Short mmCIF file of C-alpha atoms in Angstrom, two decimals:
data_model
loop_
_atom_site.label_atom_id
_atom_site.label_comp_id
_atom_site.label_asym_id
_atom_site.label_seq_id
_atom_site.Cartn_x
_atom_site.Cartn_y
_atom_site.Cartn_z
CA UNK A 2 201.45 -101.08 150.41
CA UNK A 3 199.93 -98.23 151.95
CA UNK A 4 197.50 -97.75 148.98
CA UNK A 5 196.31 -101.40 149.33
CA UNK A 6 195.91 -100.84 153.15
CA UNK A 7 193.63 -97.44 152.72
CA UNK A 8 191.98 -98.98 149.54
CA UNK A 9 190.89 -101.77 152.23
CA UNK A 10 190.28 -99.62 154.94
CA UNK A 11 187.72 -97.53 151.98
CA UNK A 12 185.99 -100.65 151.56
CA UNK A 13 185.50 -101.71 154.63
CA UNK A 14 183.97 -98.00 155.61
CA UNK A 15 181.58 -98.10 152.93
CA UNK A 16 180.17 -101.85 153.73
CA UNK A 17 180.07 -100.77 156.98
CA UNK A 18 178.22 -97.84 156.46
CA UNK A 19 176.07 -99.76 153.57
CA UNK A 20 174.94 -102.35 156.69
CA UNK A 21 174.09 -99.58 158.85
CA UNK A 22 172.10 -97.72 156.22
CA UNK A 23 170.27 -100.66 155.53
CA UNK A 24 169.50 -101.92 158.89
CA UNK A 25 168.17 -97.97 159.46
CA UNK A 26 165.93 -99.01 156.47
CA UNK A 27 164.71 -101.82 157.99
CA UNK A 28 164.25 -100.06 161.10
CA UNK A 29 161.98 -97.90 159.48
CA UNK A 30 159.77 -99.63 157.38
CA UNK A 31 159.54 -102.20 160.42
CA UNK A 32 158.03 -99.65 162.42
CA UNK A 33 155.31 -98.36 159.02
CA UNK A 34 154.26 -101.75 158.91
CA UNK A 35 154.14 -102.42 162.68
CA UNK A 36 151.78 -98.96 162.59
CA UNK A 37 149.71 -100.31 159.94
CA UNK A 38 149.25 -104.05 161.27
CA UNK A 39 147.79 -101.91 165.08
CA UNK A 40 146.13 -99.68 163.59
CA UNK A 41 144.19 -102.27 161.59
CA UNK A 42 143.91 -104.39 164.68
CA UNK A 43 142.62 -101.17 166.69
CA UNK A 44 139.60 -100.56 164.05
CA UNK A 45 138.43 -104.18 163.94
CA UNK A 46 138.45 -103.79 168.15
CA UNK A 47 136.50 -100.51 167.91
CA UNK A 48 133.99 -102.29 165.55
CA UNK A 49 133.83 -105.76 167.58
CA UNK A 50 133.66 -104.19 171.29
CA UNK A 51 130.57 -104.84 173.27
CA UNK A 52 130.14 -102.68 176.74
CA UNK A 53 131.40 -99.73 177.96
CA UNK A 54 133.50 -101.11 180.08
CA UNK A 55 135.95 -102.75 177.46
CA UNK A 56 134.96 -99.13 175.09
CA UNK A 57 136.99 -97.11 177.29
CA UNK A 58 139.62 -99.87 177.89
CA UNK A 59 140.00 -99.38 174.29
CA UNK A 60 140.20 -96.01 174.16
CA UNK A 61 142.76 -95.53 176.49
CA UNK A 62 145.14 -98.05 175.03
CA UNK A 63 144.80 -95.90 171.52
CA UNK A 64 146.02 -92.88 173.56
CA UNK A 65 148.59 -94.84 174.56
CA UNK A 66 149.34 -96.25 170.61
CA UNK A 67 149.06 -92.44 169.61
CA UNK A 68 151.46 -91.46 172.15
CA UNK A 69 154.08 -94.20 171.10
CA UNK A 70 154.29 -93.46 167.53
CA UNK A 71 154.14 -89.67 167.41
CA UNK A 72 157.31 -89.35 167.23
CA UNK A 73 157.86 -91.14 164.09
CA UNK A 74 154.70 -88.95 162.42
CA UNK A 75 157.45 -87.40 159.65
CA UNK A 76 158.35 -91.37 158.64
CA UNK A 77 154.61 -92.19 158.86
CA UNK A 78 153.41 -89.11 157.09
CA UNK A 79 155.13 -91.38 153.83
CA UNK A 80 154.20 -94.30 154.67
CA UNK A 81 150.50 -93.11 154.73
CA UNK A 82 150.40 -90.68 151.72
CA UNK A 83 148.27 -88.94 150.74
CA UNK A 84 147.24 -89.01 154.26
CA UNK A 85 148.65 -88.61 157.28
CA UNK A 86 149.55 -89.61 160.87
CA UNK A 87 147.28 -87.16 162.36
CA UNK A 88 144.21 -87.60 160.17
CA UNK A 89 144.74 -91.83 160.48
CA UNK A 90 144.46 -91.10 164.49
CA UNK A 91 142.19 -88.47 164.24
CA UNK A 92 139.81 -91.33 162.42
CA UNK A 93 140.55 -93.81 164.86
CA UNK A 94 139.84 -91.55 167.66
CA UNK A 95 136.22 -90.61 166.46
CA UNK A 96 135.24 -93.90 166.00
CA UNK A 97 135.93 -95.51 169.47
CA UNK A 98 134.34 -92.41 170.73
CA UNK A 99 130.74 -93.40 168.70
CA UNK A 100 131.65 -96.84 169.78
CA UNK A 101 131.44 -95.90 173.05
CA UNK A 102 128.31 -93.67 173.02
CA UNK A 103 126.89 -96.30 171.29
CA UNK A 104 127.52 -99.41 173.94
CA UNK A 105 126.64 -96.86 176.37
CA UNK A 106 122.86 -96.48 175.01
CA UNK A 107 122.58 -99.97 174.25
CA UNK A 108 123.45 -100.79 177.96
CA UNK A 109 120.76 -97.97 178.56
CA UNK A 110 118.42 -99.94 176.30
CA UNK A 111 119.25 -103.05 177.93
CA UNK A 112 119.22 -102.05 181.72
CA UNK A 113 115.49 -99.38 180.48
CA UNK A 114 114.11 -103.19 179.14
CA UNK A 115 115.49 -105.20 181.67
CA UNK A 116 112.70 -102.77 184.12
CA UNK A 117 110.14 -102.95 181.74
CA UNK A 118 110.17 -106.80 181.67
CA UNK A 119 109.54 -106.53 185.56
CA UNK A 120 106.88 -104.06 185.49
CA UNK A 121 105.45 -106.06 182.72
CA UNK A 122 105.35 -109.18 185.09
CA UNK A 123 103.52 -106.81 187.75
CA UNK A 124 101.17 -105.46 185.28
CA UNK A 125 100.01 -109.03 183.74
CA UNK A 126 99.97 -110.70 187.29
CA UNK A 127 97.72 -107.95 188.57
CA UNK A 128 95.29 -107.89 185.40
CA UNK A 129 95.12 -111.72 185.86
CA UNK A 130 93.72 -111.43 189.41
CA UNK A 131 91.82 -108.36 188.47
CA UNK A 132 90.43 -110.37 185.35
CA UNK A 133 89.95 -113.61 188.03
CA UNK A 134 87.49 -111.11 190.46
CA UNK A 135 85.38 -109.91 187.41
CA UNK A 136 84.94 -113.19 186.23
CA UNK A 137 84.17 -114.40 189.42
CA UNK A 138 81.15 -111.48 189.52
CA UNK A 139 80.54 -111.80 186.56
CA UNK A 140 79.47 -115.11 187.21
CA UNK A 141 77.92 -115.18 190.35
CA UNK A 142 75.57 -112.22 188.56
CA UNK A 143 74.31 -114.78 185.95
CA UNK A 144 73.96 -117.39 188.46
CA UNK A 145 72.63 -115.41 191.37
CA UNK A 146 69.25 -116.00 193.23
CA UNK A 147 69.41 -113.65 196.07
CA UNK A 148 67.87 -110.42 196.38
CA UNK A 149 67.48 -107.44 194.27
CA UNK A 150 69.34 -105.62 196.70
CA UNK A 151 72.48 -108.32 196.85
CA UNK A 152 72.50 -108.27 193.11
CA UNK A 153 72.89 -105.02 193.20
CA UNK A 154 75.82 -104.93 195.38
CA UNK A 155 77.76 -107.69 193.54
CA UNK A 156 76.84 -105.21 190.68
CA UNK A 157 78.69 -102.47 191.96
CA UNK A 158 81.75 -104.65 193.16
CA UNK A 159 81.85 -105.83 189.37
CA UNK A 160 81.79 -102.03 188.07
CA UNK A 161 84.46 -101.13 191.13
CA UNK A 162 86.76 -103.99 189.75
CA UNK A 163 86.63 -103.05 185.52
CA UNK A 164 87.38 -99.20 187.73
CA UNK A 165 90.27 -100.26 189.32
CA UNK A 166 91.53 -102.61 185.87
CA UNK A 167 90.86 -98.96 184.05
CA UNK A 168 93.03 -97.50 186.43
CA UNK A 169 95.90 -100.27 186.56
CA UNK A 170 95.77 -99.77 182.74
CA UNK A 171 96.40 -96.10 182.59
CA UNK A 172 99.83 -96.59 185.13
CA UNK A 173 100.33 -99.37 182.13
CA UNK A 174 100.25 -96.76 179.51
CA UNK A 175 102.41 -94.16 181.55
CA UNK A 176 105.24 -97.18 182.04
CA UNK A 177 104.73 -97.71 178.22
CA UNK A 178 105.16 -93.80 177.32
CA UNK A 179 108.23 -93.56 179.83
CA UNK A 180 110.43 -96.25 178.38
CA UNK A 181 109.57 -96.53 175.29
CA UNK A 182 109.78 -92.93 173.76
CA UNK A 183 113.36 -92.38 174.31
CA UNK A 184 114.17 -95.19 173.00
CA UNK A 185 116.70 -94.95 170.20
CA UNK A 186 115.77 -97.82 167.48
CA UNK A 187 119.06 -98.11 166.09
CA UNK A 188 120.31 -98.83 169.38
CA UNK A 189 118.12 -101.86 170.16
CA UNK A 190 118.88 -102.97 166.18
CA UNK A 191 122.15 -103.03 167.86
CA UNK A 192 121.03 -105.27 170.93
CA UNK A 193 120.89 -108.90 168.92
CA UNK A 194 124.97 -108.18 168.63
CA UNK A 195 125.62 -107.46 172.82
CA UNK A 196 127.55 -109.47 174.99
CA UNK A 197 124.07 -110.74 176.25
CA UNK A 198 121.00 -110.41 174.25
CA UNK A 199 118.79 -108.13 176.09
CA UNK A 200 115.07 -108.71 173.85
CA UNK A 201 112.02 -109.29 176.13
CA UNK A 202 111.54 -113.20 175.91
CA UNK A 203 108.53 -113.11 178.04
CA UNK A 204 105.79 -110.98 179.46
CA UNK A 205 106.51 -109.31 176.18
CA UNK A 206 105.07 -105.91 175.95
CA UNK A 207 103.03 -106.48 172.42
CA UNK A 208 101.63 -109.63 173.51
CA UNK A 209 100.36 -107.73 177.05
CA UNK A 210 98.70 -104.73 174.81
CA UNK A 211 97.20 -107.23 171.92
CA UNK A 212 95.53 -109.21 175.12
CA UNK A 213 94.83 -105.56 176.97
CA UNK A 214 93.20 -104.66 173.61
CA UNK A 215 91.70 -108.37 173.41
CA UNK A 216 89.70 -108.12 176.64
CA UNK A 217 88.82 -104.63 176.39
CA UNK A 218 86.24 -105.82 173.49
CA UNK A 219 85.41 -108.80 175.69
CA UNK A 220 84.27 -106.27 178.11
CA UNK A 221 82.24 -103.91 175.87
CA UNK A 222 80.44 -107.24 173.90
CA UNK A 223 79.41 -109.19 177.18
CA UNK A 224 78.72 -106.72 179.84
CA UNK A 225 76.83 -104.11 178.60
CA UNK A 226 73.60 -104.41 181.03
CA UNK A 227 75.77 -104.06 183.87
CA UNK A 228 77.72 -101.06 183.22
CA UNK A 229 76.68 -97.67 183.18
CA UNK A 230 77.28 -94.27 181.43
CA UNK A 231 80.04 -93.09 184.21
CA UNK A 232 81.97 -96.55 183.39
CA UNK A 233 81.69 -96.03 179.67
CA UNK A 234 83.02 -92.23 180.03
CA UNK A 235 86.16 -93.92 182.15
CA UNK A 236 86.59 -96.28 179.42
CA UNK A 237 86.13 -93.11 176.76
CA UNK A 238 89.43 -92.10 178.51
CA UNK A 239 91.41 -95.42 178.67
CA UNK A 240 90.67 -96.24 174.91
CA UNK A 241 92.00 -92.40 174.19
CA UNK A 242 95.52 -92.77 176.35
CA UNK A 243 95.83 -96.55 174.91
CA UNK A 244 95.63 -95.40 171.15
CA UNK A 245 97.70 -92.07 171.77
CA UNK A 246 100.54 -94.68 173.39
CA UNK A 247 99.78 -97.10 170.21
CA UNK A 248 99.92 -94.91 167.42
CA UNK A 249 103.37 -92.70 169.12
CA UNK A 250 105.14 -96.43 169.92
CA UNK A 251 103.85 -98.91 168.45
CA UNK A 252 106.48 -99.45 165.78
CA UNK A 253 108.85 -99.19 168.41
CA UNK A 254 107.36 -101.96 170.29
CA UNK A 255 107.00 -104.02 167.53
CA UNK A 256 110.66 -103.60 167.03
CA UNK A 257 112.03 -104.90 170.45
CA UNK A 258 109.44 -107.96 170.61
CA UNK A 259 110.90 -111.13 169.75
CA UNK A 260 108.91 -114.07 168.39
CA UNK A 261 107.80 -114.82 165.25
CA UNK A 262 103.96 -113.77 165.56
CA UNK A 263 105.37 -110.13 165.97
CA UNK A 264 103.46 -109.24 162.67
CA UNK A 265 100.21 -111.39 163.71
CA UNK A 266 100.26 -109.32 166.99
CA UNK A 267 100.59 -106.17 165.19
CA UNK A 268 97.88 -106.25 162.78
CA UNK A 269 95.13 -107.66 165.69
CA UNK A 270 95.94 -104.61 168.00
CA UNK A 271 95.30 -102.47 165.08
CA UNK A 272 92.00 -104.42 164.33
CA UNK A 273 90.89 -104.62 168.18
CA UNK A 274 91.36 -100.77 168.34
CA UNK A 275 88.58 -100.34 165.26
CA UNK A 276 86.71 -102.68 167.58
CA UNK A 277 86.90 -101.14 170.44
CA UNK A 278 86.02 -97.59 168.94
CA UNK A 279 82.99 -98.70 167.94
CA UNK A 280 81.86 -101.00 170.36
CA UNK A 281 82.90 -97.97 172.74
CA UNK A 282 80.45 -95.50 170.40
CA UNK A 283 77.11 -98.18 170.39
CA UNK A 284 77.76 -98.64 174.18
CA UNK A 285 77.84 -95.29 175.32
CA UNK A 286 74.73 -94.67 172.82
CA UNK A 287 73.17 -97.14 174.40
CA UNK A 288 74.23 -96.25 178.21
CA UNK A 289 72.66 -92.60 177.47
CA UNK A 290 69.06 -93.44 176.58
CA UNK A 291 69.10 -95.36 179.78
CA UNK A 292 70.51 -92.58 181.54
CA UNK A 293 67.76 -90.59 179.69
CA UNK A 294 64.88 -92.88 180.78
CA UNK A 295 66.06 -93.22 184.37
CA UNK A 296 66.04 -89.76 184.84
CA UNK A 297 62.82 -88.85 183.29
CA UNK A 298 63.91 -86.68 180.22
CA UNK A 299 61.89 -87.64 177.63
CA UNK A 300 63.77 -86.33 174.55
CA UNK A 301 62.99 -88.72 170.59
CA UNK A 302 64.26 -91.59 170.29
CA UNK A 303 68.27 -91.97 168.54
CA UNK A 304 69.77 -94.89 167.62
CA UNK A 305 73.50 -93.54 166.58
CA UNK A 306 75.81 -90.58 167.05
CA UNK A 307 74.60 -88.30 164.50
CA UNK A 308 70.76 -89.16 165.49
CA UNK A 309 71.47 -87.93 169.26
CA UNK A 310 72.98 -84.57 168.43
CA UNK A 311 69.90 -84.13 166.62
CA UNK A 312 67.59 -85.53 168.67
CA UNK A 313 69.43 -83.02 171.50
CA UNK A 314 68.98 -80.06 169.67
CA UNK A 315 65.14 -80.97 168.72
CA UNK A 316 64.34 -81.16 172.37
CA UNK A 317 66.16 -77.70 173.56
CA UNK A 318 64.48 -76.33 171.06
CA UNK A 319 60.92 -77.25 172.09
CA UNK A 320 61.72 -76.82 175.40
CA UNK A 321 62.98 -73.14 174.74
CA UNK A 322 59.85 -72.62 173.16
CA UNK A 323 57.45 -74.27 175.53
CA UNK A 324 59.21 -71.56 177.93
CA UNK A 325 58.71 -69.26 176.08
CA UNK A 326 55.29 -69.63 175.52
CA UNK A 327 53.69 -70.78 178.50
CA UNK A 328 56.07 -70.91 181.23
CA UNK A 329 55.52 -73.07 184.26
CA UNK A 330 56.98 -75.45 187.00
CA UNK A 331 56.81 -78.50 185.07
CA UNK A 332 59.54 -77.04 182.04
CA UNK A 333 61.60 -75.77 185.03
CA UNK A 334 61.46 -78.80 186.31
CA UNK A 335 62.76 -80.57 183.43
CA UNK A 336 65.31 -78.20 182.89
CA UNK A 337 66.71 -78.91 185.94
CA UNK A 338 66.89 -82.81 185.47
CA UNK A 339 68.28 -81.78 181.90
CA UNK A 340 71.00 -79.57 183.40
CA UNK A 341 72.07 -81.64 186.28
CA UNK A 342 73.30 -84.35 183.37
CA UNK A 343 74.63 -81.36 181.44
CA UNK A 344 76.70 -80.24 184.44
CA UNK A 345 78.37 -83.27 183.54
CA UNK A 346 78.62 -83.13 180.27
CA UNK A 347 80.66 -79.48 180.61
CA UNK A 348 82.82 -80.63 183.90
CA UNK A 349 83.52 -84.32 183.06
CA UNK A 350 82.42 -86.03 180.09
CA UNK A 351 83.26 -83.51 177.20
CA UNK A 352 86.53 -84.78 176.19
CA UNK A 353 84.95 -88.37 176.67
CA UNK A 354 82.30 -88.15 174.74
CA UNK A 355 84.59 -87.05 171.96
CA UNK A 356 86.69 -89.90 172.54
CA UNK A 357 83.84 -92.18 172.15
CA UNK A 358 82.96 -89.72 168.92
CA UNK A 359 79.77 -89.45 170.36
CA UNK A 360 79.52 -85.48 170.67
CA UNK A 361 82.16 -83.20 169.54
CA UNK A 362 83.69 -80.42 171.24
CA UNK A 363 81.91 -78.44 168.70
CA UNK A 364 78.63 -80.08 168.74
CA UNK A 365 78.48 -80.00 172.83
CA UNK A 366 79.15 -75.98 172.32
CA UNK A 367 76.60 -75.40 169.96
CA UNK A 368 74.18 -77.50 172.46
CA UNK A 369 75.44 -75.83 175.38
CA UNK A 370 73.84 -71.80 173.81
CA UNK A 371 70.83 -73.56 173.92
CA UNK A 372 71.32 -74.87 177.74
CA UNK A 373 72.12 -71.31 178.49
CA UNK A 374 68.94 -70.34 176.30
CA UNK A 375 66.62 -72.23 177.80
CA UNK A 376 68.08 -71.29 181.20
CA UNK A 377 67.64 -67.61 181.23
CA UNK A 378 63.76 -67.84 179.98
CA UNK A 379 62.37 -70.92 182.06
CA UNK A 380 61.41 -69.18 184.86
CA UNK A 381 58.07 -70.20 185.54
CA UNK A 382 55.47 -67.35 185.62
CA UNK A 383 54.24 -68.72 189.08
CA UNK A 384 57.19 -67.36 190.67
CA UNK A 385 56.64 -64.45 188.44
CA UNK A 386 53.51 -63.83 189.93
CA UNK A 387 54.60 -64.17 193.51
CA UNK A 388 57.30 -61.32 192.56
CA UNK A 389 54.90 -59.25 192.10
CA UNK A 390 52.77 -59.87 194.71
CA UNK A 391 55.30 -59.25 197.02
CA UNK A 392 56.40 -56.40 195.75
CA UNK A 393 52.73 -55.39 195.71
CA UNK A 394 52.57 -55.95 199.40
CA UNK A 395 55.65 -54.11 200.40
CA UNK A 396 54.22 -51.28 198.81
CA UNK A 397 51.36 -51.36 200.21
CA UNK A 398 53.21 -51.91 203.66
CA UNK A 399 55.13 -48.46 202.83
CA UNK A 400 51.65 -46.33 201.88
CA UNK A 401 49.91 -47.68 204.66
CA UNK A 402 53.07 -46.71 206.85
CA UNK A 403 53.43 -43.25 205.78
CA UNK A 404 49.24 -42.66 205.73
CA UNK A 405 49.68 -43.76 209.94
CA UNK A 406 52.24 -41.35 210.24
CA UNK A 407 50.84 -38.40 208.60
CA UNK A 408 47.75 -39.43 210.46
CA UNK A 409 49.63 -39.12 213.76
CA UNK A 410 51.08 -35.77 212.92
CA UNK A 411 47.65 -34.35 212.02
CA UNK A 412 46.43 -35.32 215.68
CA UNK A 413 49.21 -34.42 217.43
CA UNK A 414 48.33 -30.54 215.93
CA UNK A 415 44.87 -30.72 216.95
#
């Protein structure tokens, strides 16, 4: 009897311990596979959140996951062979922090082109009414009866307006340089998936350059007889900030536009700069042989770039020799008209008349050795001759001086 009863009592111990053994089991793999199922659920989060906001929400509750199961990492260190706890949450904490660096920079992107599409508003409203007052000149110039004098006002308000368009462009360019060369590209390829799409659907910034670009040719082809070689230096400079901002962004530009003539816009811009260059060059040819006549220097006649560098140096050189040779008050004369527009030239215009590749820096310093040249020999020998007459006289002033004196002397002895 008592065998039977500890037999029975044996039995019972060991099923006993057999249900509690395998509900530990249970217990155990439950919580590996509950591990498993979050930590799944936490990497589709950290690739599917969209603002900082919800990125550090996220964060936070995966220190909070990390804290809860650390102290099974021995029973998860199996479960996850050959790696382990630490390097699963080491993983999942380096990729909610790039998600979160990179939600912040898209916001940056967003909130950087959210500003941009405002200023781009400003810019195109203002170029409108700017574009509305030349046009407006422009045609009361063609249509205009009054007096020379009148006409030549409305001439100047016309040349004041492109100044001030010029000028509205550059702050255009400076807006475009600010926002658009930090901008990180893989960050705004990341903007079509954000909570709210942040792409520039109007005002767009490629479709205000291609029409910036657009009119700029409009200007050069229609209004040449009113515009002189000061307005065609300002433009020198415009066309050299527009294609430094072109050629450093416009990829970048072309990336954040949205519409489907993104391309089409693209290639124009690139064909209106060609344009423009050379328009700029014939203009600015053109603008300096009317410069030339109205201020009486009477260099050859040059029909391109290359011809006016050496049409230049053919008239310092005669004009070196004529000084030479026979100097007189006429070739000092003309030097001085010559170097009052090469004053210019070395204060204001070098830089644009290489932006208009009309004159190198090179070519304007090899010219300039002659300026100096011609400068240090053209003094006419008039002047010369009055020199020395007057240094004649002084002398004679001091002999006739000291012959009184001595004269007085010898008296006062007698």
């Amino acid at each position: 009897m008592k065998l039977r009863i500890i037999i029975l009592v044996t039995v019972v111990i060991g099923l006993f311990s057999s249900v509690l053994y395998a509900q530990e089991a249970q217990s155990d793999y439950e919580i590996q596979q509950t591990f498993k199922e979050q930590y799944a659920d936490y990497e589709q989060q950290v690739e599917n959140v969209s603002s900082p906001d919800s990125a550090e929400k996220l964060i936070e509750s995966i220190k909070q996951f990390e804290k809860k199961y650390s102290e099974h990492k021995k029973l998860l260190d199996k479960a996850l062979y050959p790696d382990t706890y630490e390097e699963q949450m080491e993983s999942l904490k380096k990729s909610s922090v790039r998600t979160v660096n990179k939600v912040e920079t898209i916001a940056e992107q967003q909130k950087q082109l959210k500003k941009l599409e405002t200023q781009l508003a400003s810019y195109e409203q203002d170029l409108n009414q700017l574009d509305q007052q030349t046009d407006s000149l422009k045609t009361a110039i063609r249509k205009s009866t009054e007096s020379e004098k009148e006409l030549s006002k409305m001439v100047r308000e016309y040349r004041q307006s492109l100044e001030r368009r010029d000028e509205l462009i550059l702050t255009f360019i400076d807006s475009m340089l600010v926002t658009y060369q930090n901008m990180n590209l893989d960050a705004l390829q990341e903007i079509d998936d954000y909570n709210q799409k942040s792409r520039i659907k109007t005002n767009d910034a490629l479709k205000l350059i291609h029409d910036i670009s657009e009119e700029n040719i409009q200007i050069l082809e229609r209004n040449a007889s009113k515009l002189q070689l000061d307005d065609y230096m300002r433009m020198a400079e415009v066309n050299h900030q527009f294609q430094i901002m072109w050629n450093r962004l416009g990829d970048k530009i072309h990336e954040v536009y949205e519409g489907n003539n993104a391309d089409m816009l693209l290639k124009n811009i690139n064909g209106h700069i060609t344009k423009w260059n050379n328009l700029l060059q014939v203009n600015t040819i053109d603008a300096m042989k009317n410069y030339f006549a109205q201020q009486d220097i009477k260099t050859d006649a040059f029909e391109s770039a290359g011809e006016l560098n050496k049409v230049l140096h053919s008239y310092l050189d005669r004009k070196i020799k004529d000084s030479k040779d026979n100097p007189s008050e006429a070739n000092y004369s003309e030097l001085q008209k010559f170097k009052e527009f090469w004053n210019r030239v070395e204060v204001q215009w070098t830089s644009n008349l290489a932006h208009a590749n009309v004159l190198s820096r090179e070519q304007i310093s090899k010219l300039n050795q002659k300026v100096d040249e011609w400068t240090q020999i053209a003094q006419p020998r008039s002047n010369n001759i009055l020199v020395y007459l007057l240094g004649g006289s002084v002398l004679l002033a001091v002999a006739l001086g000291v012959m009184l004196i001595r004269e007085k002397k010898n008296n006062g002895s007698a």
